[in-house]
């Protein structure tokens, strides 16, 4: 039966690949490749798209990281996407961008802002590119959208920057907002320290932060302050409040907040700009109730909210692979093989190392007619209705681990 399945795939894929609107062959994932002719199909695919999101099966996928850096270069240079926003702290990445654009090195500040899972050689090429573009008339700007504040920048500067904002707000409103500065700062220190851990803040710490933030929000609102700085800090502090509260609640509050942060970036901070998102596929897909998985099927994702708000202006690009290895901590783990009826089998039969399927084109090489089983989440073969959950899929035959 397996032999018959593979024979059918081998016979049908060349026909599929030749059909207009089906699968597109990508020649390389090498981010140093300056010939983008193989990516030119994206001009049509991403027409009128304001937010394109680039997923990853796991956070240790070196081949995917390389492919994403190359895609980012193309999207920036050819399609005018000028903001790259990571699944990392809104505060951390905003601070890093300010330091980079002021003359600092992206090789230093990018990795002080984003989560350590991306502190690798592959993402280092993105840092180099950000450095190169900042000298141009159209720099690639860095942002984050996560409610967490886990970067080294936050550990060093967050408390001082919050205090500076509050002092300026007190001057504008004539109100004292920090009634117990020592206790507030100690609670902030713990919130930052434990942001990426399961450790919960004490009830005393959550109480003083919640009360203090409420005073700040009320004072800014009553004074009618809507300047960019006040908007930004209101969003940062609200995100921090969500971060420590999410450890007490088993719901989708983090994804919902991330979607709100992305929409704020799109509608306010970077109004008129197009944005690229870098995150795990589990945050970027939508309609994940269509996955045969207990955790995912009960989860509201950032992608759900963005798709609802933006419609076809949001494009979710997921990644998958056939075989290879991925990094998990210090270990190189062999990734799972696809299911016998997995979508990856159709890609593999084409004998091309890289392929792309635009899932909005419902022919899509037959992908949308297939009873979908794919490895887009955690390299684990799962049954799902992929074409109702994402807009595009980037196939990599051989996954290799990130280099740390």
Short mmCIF file of C-alpha atoms in Angstrom, two decimals:
data_model
loop_
_atom_site.label_atom_id
_atom_site.label_comp_id
_atom_site.label_asym_id
_atom_site.label_seq_id
_atom_site.Cartn_x
_atom_site.Cartn_y
_atom_site.Cartn_z
CA UNK A 1 0.00 0.00 0.00
CA UNK A 2 2.84 2.38 0.89
CA UNK A 3 4.57 1.63 -2.40
CA UNK A 4 1.37 2.45 -4.29
CA UNK A 5 1.00 5.72 -2.38
CA UNK A 6 4.57 6.81 -3.19
CA UNK A 7 4.13 5.82 -6.85
CA UNK A 8 1.00 7.97 -7.10
CA UNK A 9 2.83 10.89 -5.53
CA UNK A 10 5.72 10.56 -7.95
CA UNK A 11 3.38 10.50 -10.93
CA UNK A 12 1.16 13.37 -9.83
CA UNK A 13 3.58 15.92 -8.36
CA UNK A 14 5.22 17.03 -11.62
CA UNK A 15 1.73 17.79 -12.95
CA UNK A 16 0.84 19.65 -9.79
CA UNK A 17 4.02 21.71 -9.86
CA UNK A 18 3.44 22.81 -13.42
CA UNK A 19 -0.07 24.06 -12.75
CA UNK A 20 -0.52 27.78 -12.22
CA UNK A 21 -1.23 28.74 -8.61
CA UNK A 22 0.03 25.43 -7.25
CA UNK A 23 3.38 24.73 -5.62
CA UNK A 24 6.32 27.07 -6.14
CA UNK A 25 9.89 25.81 -6.20
CA UNK A 26 12.32 27.74 -3.98
CA UNK A 27 15.96 27.24 -4.89
CA UNK A 28 17.66 27.87 -1.55
CA UNK A 29 17.23 28.86 2.08
CA UNK A 30 20.68 30.45 2.20
CA UNK A 31 20.19 33.97 3.59
CA UNK A 32 23.35 35.11 1.81
CA UNK A 33 21.77 34.43 -1.59
CA UNK A 34 21.12 37.78 -3.26
CA UNK A 35 19.18 36.36 -6.21
CA UNK A 36 15.54 36.54 -5.15
CA UNK A 37 14.01 35.49 -8.48
CA UNK A 38 12.71 32.26 -6.94
CA UNK A 39 10.71 34.30 -4.41
CA UNK A 40 9.10 36.61 -6.97
CA UNK A 41 5.82 34.66 -6.76
CA UNK A 42 5.31 36.27 -3.34
CA UNK A 43 4.57 39.62 -5.00
CA UNK A 44 1.25 38.16 -6.10
CA UNK A 45 0.69 35.98 -3.03
CA UNK A 46 1.18 38.86 -0.57
CA UNK A 47 -0.60 41.57 -2.54
CA UNK A 48 -2.53 43.79 -0.09
CA UNK A 49 -1.14 41.87 2.93
CA UNK A 50 -0.21 44.19 5.81
CA UNK A 51 1.01 41.58 8.30
CA UNK A 52 2.86 38.44 7.19
CA UNK A 53 3.78 35.99 9.91
CA UNK A 54 6.62 33.48 9.67
CA UNK A 55 6.21 30.43 11.88
CA UNK A 56 8.46 27.61 13.00
CA UNK A 57 7.74 24.03 14.01
CA UNK A 58 9.97 24.34 17.07
CA UNK A 59 12.35 26.94 18.47
CA UNK A 60 15.48 25.02 17.42
CA UNK A 61 14.98 24.78 13.63
CA UNK A 62 18.13 26.14 12.00
CA UNK A 63 17.00 25.48 8.43
CA UNK A 64 13.79 27.39 9.08
CA UNK A 65 15.67 30.29 10.68
CA UNK A 66 17.89 30.56 7.60
CA UNK A 67 14.84 30.49 5.33
CA UNK A 68 13.10 33.16 7.39
CA UNK A 69 16.09 35.50 7.32
CA UNK A 70 16.20 35.18 3.53
CA UNK A 71 12.45 35.81 3.32
CA UNK A 72 12.79 38.88 5.54
CA UNK A 73 15.45 40.32 3.24
CA UNK A 74 13.19 39.79 0.24
CA UNK A 75 10.10 41.17 1.96
CA UNK A 76 11.99 44.25 3.07
CA UNK A 77 13.83 44.99 -0.17
CA UNK A 78 11.17 44.02 -2.71
CA UNK A 79 7.79 44.32 -0.97
CA UNK A 80 8.34 47.16 1.50
CA UNK A 81 7.95 45.38 4.84
CA UNK A 82 9.94 47.63 7.16
CA UNK A 83 9.24 46.17 10.62
CA UNK A 84 10.29 42.79 12.01
CA UNK A 85 8.43 41.98 15.24
CA UNK A 86 9.49 39.01 17.37
CA UNK A 87 7.67 36.81 19.83
CA UNK A 88 9.67 38.63 22.50
CA UNK A 89 9.05 41.50 24.86
CA UNK A 90 7.42 44.65 23.49
CA UNK A 91 9.57 46.67 25.89
CA UNK A 92 12.81 44.77 25.24
CA UNK A 93 12.65 44.98 21.46
CA UNK A 94 11.49 48.61 21.40
CA UNK A 95 14.41 49.58 23.64
CA UNK A 96 16.81 47.58 21.48
CA UNK A 97 15.53 49.25 18.32
CA UNK A 98 16.08 52.70 19.85
CA UNK A 99 19.65 51.77 20.76
CA UNK A 100 20.34 50.25 17.33
CA UNK A 101 18.94 53.18 15.38
CA UNK A 102 20.96 55.54 17.60
CA UNK A 103 24.15 53.85 16.42
CA UNK A 104 24.37 50.72 18.56
CA UNK A 105 25.15 47.30 17.14
CA UNK A 106 22.27 44.99 16.27
CA UNK A 107 24.59 42.05 16.94
CA UNK A 108 24.65 43.22 20.56
CA UNK A 109 21.19 44.60 21.22
CA UNK A 110 19.05 42.18 19.21
CA UNK A 111 20.25 39.31 21.37
CA UNK A 112 19.80 41.30 24.57
CA UNK A 113 16.15 41.77 23.61
CA UNK A 114 14.84 38.57 22.03
CA UNK A 115 14.50 35.26 23.84
CA UNK A 116 17.64 33.14 24.17
CA UNK A 117 16.20 30.40 21.96
CA UNK A 118 17.03 32.66 19.00
CA UNK A 119 20.53 33.62 20.15
CA UNK A 120 22.14 31.56 17.41
CA UNK A 121 24.31 31.85 14.32
CA UNK A 122 21.34 31.76 11.95
CA UNK A 123 19.52 34.69 13.57
CA UNK A 124 22.88 36.47 13.81
CA UNK A 125 22.62 36.96 10.05
CA UNK A 126 19.43 38.92 10.62
CA UNK A 127 21.27 41.13 13.11
CA UNK A 128 23.95 41.81 10.50
CA UNK A 129 21.24 42.71 7.99
CA UNK A 130 19.54 45.09 10.42
CA UNK A 131 22.90 46.80 10.88
CA UNK A 132 23.31 47.14 7.13
CA UNK A 133 19.85 48.60 6.58
CA UNK A 134 20.03 51.21 9.34
CA UNK A 135 22.43 53.18 7.14
CA UNK A 136 19.82 53.29 4.36
CA UNK A 137 16.78 55.48 3.79
CA UNK A 138 14.57 52.50 4.72
CA UNK A 139 15.97 50.70 7.78
CA UNK A 140 14.52 47.41 8.98
CA UNK A 141 13.04 48.27 12.37
CA UNK A 142 12.88 45.87 15.31
CA UNK A 143 9.86 45.39 17.55
CA UNK A 144 8.36 42.80 19.86
CA UNK A 145 4.79 41.91 20.72
CA UNK A 146 5.01 39.56 23.69
CA UNK A 147 3.72 40.48 27.14
CA UNK A 148 6.84 38.93 28.67
CA UNK A 149 9.87 41.03 29.63
CA UNK A 150 12.51 38.34 29.64
CA UNK A 151 15.43 39.92 27.79
CA UNK A 152 18.68 41.11 29.31
CA UNK A 153 17.71 44.66 28.40
CA UNK A 154 14.67 44.47 30.68
CA UNK A 155 16.71 43.10 33.56
CA UNK A 156 19.08 46.05 33.24
CA UNK A 157 16.90 49.02 32.28
CA UNK A 158 13.20 48.30 32.79
CA UNK A 159 12.77 49.59 36.34
CA UNK A 160 14.70 52.80 35.65
CA UNK A 161 12.71 53.43 32.48
CA UNK A 162 9.38 52.86 34.25
CA UNK A 163 10.39 55.30 36.97
CA UNK A 164 11.40 57.89 34.39
CA UNK A 165 8.02 57.58 32.64
CA UNK A 166 6.14 57.85 35.95
CA UNK A 167 8.05 60.96 36.99
CA UNK A 168 7.19 62.62 33.69
CA UNK A 169 3.55 61.56 34.05
CA UNK A 170 3.46 62.94 37.59
CA UNK A 171 4.78 66.24 36.26
CA UNK A 172 2.08 66.37 33.57
CA UNK A 173 -0.81 65.35 35.82
CA UNK A 174 0.27 66.87 39.14
CA UNK A 175 -0.47 63.57 40.88
CA UNK A 176 1.80 61.33 42.94
CA UNK A 177 1.60 57.89 41.38
CA UNK A 178 4.27 55.95 43.28
CA UNK A 179 3.23 56.13 46.94
CA UNK A 180 5.74 53.43 47.97
CA UNK A 181 8.55 53.54 45.44
CA UNK A 182 10.68 50.92 47.20
CA UNK A 183 7.90 48.33 47.29
CA UNK A 184 6.80 49.05 43.71
CA UNK A 185 10.33 48.73 42.37
CA UNK A 186 10.90 45.49 44.29
CA UNK A 187 7.69 44.05 42.83
CA UNK A 188 8.77 45.19 39.34
CA UNK A 189 12.15 43.52 39.85
CA UNK A 190 10.49 40.21 40.69
CA UNK A 191 8.05 40.51 37.78
CA UNK A 192 10.96 40.91 35.37
CA UNK A 193 13.08 38.20 37.03
CA UNK A 194 10.33 35.58 36.91
CA UNK A 195 8.77 36.59 33.58
CA UNK A 196 10.05 33.51 31.73
CA UNK A 197 9.51 31.12 34.63
CA UNK A 198 6.53 29.40 36.20
CA UNK A 199 7.20 31.16 39.52
CA UNK A 200 4.18 33.18 40.61
CA UNK A 201 4.42 36.58 42.23
CA UNK A 202 3.20 36.88 45.80
CA UNK A 203 -0.25 38.29 46.46
CA UNK A 204 1.41 41.37 47.99
CA UNK A 205 3.45 42.00 44.84
CA UNK A 206 0.51 41.53 42.47
CA UNK A 207 -1.65 43.78 44.65
CA UNK A 208 0.81 46.68 44.69
CA UNK A 209 1.50 46.42 40.95
CA UNK A 210 -2.19 46.20 40.04
CA UNK A 211 -3.07 49.18 42.24
CA UNK A 212 -0.13 51.26 40.99
CA UNK A 213 -0.85 50.51 37.33
CA UNK A 214 -4.52 51.38 37.86
CA UNK A 215 -3.49 54.78 39.26
CA UNK A 216 -1.21 55.35 36.25
CA UNK A 217 -3.89 54.42 33.71
CA UNK A 218 -6.51 56.54 35.47
CA UNK A 219 -4.23 59.58 35.74
CA UNK A 220 -3.28 59.41 32.05
CA UNK A 221 -6.91 58.95 31.01
CA UNK A 222 -8.24 61.77 33.18
CA UNK A 223 -5.56 64.11 31.84
CA UNK A 224 -6.50 63.20 28.27
CA UNK A 225 -2.96 62.09 27.50
CA UNK A 226 -2.77 60.16 24.24
CA UNK A 227 0.75 60.97 23.09
CA UNK A 228 2.92 58.18 21.70
CA UNK A 229 4.97 57.80 24.88
CA UNK A 230 1.93 57.46 27.13
CA UNK A 231 0.28 55.01 24.72
CA UNK A 232 3.43 52.92 24.62
CA UNK A 233 3.95 52.74 28.39
CA UNK A 234 0.29 52.05 29.03
CA UNK A 235 0.58 49.09 26.69
CA UNK A 236 3.86 47.89 28.23
CA UNK A 237 2.51 48.03 31.78
CA UNK A 238 -0.75 46.35 30.77
CA UNK A 239 1.31 43.61 29.10
CA UNK A 240 3.36 43.12 32.26
CA UNK A 241 0.15 42.81 34.28
CA UNK A 242 -1.08 40.14 31.85
CA UNK A 243 2.28 38.36 32.14
CA UNK A 244 2.08 37.80 35.87
CA UNK A 245 -1.66 37.12 35.84
CA UNK A 246 -1.46 34.45 33.14
CA UNK A 247 0.33 32.13 35.58
CA UNK A 248 -2.82 32.03 37.68
CA UNK A 249 -5.23 31.51 34.79
CA UNK A 250 -5.38 28.63 32.32
CA UNK A 251 -6.59 30.54 29.30
CA UNK A 252 -5.36 32.27 26.15
CA UNK A 253 -4.65 35.65 27.73
CA UNK A 254 -1.06 35.76 26.46
CA UNK A 255 -2.05 35.16 22.82
CA UNK A 256 -4.88 37.66 23.05
CA UNK A 257 -2.54 40.30 24.46
CA UNK A 258 0.06 39.59 21.78
CA UNK A 259 -2.58 40.13 19.10
CA UNK A 260 -3.57 43.44 20.70
CA UNK A 261 0.07 44.52 20.73
CA UNK A 262 0.48 43.64 17.04
CA UNK A 263 -2.65 45.60 16.14
CA UNK A 264 -1.36 48.58 18.12
CA UNK A 265 1.94 48.41 16.23
CA UNK A 266 0.05 48.27 12.92
CA UNK A 267 -2.55 50.94 13.65
CA UNK A 268 -0.57 53.32 15.86
CA UNK A 269 3.19 53.05 16.31
CA UNK A 270 3.93 51.95 12.74
CA UNK A 271 0.80 53.22 11.04
CA UNK A 272 1.13 52.91 7.28
CA UNK A 273 3.93 50.33 7.53
CA UNK A 274 3.81 46.63 6.73
CA UNK A 275 4.96 44.23 9.43
CA UNK A 276 6.66 40.81 9.53
CA UNK A 277 6.05 38.60 12.58
CA UNK A 278 8.50 35.96 13.83
CA UNK A 279 6.97 33.41 16.22
CA UNK A 280 6.09 29.79 16.83
CA UNK A 281 3.53 28.43 14.40
CA UNK A 282 1.19 27.60 17.28
CA UNK A 283 0.72 31.34 17.87
CA UNK A 284 0.33 32.29 14.20
CA UNK A 285 -2.14 29.70 12.92
CA UNK A 286 -5.88 30.24 13.31
CA UNK A 287 -8.87 27.93 13.75
CA UNK A 288 -6.64 25.54 15.72
CA UNK A 289 -9.76 23.82 17.02
CA UNK A 290 -9.43 21.93 13.72
CA UNK A 291 -6.31 20.15 15.00
CA UNK A 292 -6.66 16.70 16.51
CA UNK A 293 -4.76 17.72 19.64
CA UNK A 294 -6.19 18.34 23.11
CA UNK A 295 -4.03 21.37 23.96
CA UNK A 296 -4.22 23.17 20.62
CA UNK A 297 -7.90 22.53 19.99
CA UNK A 298 -8.87 24.34 23.21
CA UNK A 299 -6.67 27.37 22.59
CA UNK A 300 -7.41 30.81 21.14
CA UNK A 301 -4.34 31.98 19.24
CA UNK A 302 -2.92 35.32 18.26
CA UNK A 303 -3.58 34.21 14.68
CA UNK A 304 -7.29 33.80 15.47
CA UNK A 305 -7.54 37.40 16.62
CA UNK A 306 -5.44 38.84 13.79
CA UNK A 307 -7.37 36.93 11.14
CA UNK A 308 -10.65 38.13 12.63
CA UNK A 309 -9.52 41.77 12.67
CA UNK A 310 -7.49 41.91 9.46
CA UNK A 311 -8.99 39.25 7.21
CA UNK A 312 -6.89 38.79 4.08
CA UNK A 313 -4.53 41.55 5.21
CA UNK A 314 -3.09 38.90 7.56
CA UNK A 315 -1.06 36.06 6.02
CA UNK A 316 0.04 33.14 8.20
CA UNK A 317 2.99 31.25 6.72
CA UNK A 318 3.78 27.97 8.48
CA UNK A 319 6.81 25.74 7.95
CA UNK A 320 7.21 21.99 7.79
CA UNK A 321 9.95 19.48 7.01
CA UNK A 322 10.34 15.88 5.97
CA UNK A 323 13.29 14.64 8.03
CA UNK A 324 16.43 15.84 9.81
CA UNK A 325 17.26 17.20 13.25
CA UNK A 326 16.28 20.12 15.44
CA UNK A 327 17.88 21.61 18.53
CA UNK A 328 16.26 21.07 21.93
CA UNK A 329 18.40 22.69 24.60
CA UNK A 330 21.89 21.28 24.02
CA UNK A 331 20.63 18.17 22.23
CA UNK A 332 20.15 17.60 18.51
CA UNK A 333 16.91 15.65 18.23
CA UNK A 334 15.86 13.65 15.20
CA UNK A 335 12.53 15.02 14.02
CA UNK A 336 9.54 12.73 13.55
CA UNK A 337 8.88 11.33 10.11
CA UNK A 338 5.58 12.39 8.56
CA UNK A 339 2.55 10.14 8.60
CA UNK A 340 2.07 7.82 5.64
CA UNK A 341 -0.68 10.12 4.39
CA UNK A 342 1.09 13.26 5.58
CA UNK A 343 1.26 16.39 3.46
CA UNK A 344 5.05 16.18 3.67
CA UNK A 345 4.91 12.97 1.61
CA UNK A 346 3.44 14.93 -1.31
CA UNK A 347 6.20 17.51 -1.06
CA UNK A 348 8.92 14.87 -0.72
CA UNK A 349 7.78 13.05 -3.84
CA UNK A 350 8.64 16.16 -5.88
CA UNK A 351 12.34 15.67 -5.03
CA UNK A 352 12.81 19.40 -4.41
CA UNK A 353 14.55 20.60 -1.23
CA UNK A 354 12.29 23.64 -0.81
CA UNK A 355 8.70 24.19 -1.91
CA UNK A 356 5.93 26.66 -1.13
CA UNK A 357 2.20 26.15 -1.26
CA UNK A 358 -0.19 29.11 -1.26
CA UNK A 359 -3.15 27.69 0.64
CA UNK A 360 -5.41 30.50 -0.50
CA UNK A 361 -5.19 28.97 -3.96
CA UNK A 362 -7.43 26.05 -3.16
CA UNK A 363 -5.81 23.88 -5.80
CA UNK A 364 -2.44 24.31 -4.02
CA UNK A 365 -0.97 21.19 -5.52
CA UNK A 366 -3.84 19.14 -4.14
CA UNK A 367 -2.97 20.03 -0.54
CA UNK A 368 -6.39 21.39 0.27
CA UNK A 369 -8.08 18.31 -1.15
CA UNK A 370 -5.94 16.07 1.04
CA UNK A 371 -7.20 14.74 4.37
CA UNK A 372 -4.58 16.81 6.11
CA UNK A 373 -1.97 15.33 8.37
CA UNK A 374 1.09 17.49 8.83
CA UNK A 375 3.97 18.30 11.21
CA UNK A 376 3.66 22.08 11.37
CA UNK A 377 3.32 22.02 15.17
CA UNK A 378 6.31 20.65 17.06
CA UNK A 379 7.39 18.26 14.27
CA UNK A 380 4.55 16.01 15.44
CA UNK A 381 2.30 14.45 12.79
CA UNK A 382 -1.21 15.66 13.57
CA UNK A 383 -4.47 15.43 11.70
CA UNK A 384 -5.88 18.87 10.89
CA UNK A 385 -7.59 20.99 8.24
CA UNK A 386 -4.49 22.98 7.35
CA UNK A 387 -6.05 25.02 4.56
CA UNK A 388 -8.55 26.48 7.03
CA UNK A 389 -5.81 27.31 9.54
CA UNK A 390 -3.05 28.98 7.54
CA UNK A 391 -2.48 30.89 4.32
CA UNK A 392 0.79 29.37 3.14
CA UNK A 393 3.19 26.52 3.88
CA UNK A 394 6.96 26.50 3.33
CA UNK A 395 8.40 23.00 2.94
CA UNK A 396 12.01 22.13 3.85
CA UNK A 397 13.10 18.60 3.01
CA UNK A 398 16.01 18.37 5.46
CA UNK A 399 15.76 20.15 8.79
CA UNK A 400 19.03 20.98 10.55
CA UNK A 401 19.44 22.32 14.08
CA UNK A 402 20.17 25.89 15.03
CA UNK A 403 23.82 26.63 15.82
CA UNK A 404 24.46 28.08 19.26
#
